[in-house]
PDB file of C-alpha atoms in Angstrom:
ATOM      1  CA  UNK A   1       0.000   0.000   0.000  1.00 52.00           C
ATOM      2  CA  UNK A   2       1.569   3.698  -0.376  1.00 58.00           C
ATOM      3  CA  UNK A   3       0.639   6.227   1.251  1.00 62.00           C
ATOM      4  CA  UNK A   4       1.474   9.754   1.640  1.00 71.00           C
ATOM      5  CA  UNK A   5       4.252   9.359   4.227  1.00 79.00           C
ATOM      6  CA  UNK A   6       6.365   6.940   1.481  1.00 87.00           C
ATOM      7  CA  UNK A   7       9.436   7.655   1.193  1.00 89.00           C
ATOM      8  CA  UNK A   8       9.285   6.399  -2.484  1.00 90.00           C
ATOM      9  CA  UNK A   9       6.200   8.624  -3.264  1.00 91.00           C
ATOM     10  CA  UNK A  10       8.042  11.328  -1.820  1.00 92.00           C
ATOM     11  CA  UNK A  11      10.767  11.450  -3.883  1.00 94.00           C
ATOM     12  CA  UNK A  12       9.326  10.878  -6.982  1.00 94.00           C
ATOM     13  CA  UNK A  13       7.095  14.052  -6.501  1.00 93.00           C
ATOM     14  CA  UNK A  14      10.166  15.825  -5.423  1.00 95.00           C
ATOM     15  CA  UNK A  15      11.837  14.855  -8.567  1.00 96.00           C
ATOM     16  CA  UNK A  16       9.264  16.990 -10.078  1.00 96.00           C
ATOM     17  CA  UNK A  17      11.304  20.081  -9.155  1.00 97.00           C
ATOM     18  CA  UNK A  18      14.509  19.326 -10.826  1.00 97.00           C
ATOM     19  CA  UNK A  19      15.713  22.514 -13.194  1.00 96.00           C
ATOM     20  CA  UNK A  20      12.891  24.653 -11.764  1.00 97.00           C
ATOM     21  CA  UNK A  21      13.364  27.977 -10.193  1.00 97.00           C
ATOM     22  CA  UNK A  22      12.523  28.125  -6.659  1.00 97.00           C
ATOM     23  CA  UNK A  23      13.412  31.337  -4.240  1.00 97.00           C
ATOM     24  CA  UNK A  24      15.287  30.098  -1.423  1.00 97.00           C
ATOM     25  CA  UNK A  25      14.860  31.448   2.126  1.00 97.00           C
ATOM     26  CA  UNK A  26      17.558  32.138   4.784  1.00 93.00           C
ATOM     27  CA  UNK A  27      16.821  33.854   7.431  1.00 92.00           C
ATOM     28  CA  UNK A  28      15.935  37.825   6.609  1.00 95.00           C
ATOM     29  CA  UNK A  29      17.459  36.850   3.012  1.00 95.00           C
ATOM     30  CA  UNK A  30      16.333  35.457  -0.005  1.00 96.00           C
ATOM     31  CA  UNK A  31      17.894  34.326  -3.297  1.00 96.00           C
ATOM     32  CA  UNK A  32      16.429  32.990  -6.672  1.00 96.00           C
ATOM     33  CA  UNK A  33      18.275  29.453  -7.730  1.00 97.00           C
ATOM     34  CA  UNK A  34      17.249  26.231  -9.712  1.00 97.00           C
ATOM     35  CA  UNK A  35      16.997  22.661  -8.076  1.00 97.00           C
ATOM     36  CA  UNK A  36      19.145  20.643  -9.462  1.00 97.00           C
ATOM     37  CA  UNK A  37      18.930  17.085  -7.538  1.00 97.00           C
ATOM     38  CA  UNK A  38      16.806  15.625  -4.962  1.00 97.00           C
ATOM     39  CA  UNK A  39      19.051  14.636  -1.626  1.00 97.00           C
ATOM     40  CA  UNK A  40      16.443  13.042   0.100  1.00 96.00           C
ATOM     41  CA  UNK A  41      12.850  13.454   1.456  1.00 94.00           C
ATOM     42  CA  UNK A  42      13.501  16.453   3.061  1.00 95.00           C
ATOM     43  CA  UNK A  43      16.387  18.225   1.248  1.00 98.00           C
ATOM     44  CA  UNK A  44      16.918  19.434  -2.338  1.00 98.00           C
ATOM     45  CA  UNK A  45      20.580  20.584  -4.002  1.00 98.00           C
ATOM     46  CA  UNK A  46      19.849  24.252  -5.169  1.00 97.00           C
ATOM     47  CA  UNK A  47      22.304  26.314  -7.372  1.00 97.00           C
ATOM     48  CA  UNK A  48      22.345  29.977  -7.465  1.00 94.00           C
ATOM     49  CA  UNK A  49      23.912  30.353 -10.790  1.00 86.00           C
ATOM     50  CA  UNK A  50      25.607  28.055 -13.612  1.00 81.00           C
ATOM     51  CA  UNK A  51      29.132  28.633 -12.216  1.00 83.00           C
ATOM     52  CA  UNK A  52      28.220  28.238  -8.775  1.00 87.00           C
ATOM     53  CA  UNK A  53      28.604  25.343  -7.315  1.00 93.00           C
ATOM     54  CA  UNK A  54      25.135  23.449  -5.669  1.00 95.00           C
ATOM     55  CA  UNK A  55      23.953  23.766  -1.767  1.00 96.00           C
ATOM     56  CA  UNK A  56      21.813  21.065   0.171  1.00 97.00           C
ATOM     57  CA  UNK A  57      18.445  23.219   0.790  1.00 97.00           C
ATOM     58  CA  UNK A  58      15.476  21.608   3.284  1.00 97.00           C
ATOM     59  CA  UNK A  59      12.588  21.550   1.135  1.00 96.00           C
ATOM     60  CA  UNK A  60      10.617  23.968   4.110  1.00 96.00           C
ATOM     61  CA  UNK A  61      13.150  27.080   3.089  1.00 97.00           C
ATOM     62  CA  UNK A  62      12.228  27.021  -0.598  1.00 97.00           C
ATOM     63  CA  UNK A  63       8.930  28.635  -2.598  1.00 97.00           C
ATOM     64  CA  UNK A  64       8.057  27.591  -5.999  1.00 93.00           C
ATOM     65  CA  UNK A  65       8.216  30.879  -8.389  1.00 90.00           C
TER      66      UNK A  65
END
């Protein structure tokens, strides 16, 4: 049975995301990047630019734009 909570669900709806542009919050700050892999259930690898190199985001700090 899957439900909501499965971890296998979860990441295939997270996969979703990949090359979108999200806004990414931290703290008082914000920046615009794209997702470019799925980490886990929980956590998404954003980039801020092409030449940058990617960061490990929790998925409750980013916004879809």
């Amino acid at each position: 049975m899957i439900t909501d909570t499965d971890p296998d669900k979860i990441l295939e709806i997270h996969k979703r995301m990949i090359d979108k542009s999200v806004r990414v919050l931290e703290g008082n700050a914000s920046w615009v990047g794209r997702v470019v892999d799925v980490i886990d259930t929980e956590n998404f690898s954003v980039r801020k630019g092409r030449e940058s190199t990617s960061q490990a985001v929790s998925v409750f700090n980013i916004r879809s734009l």
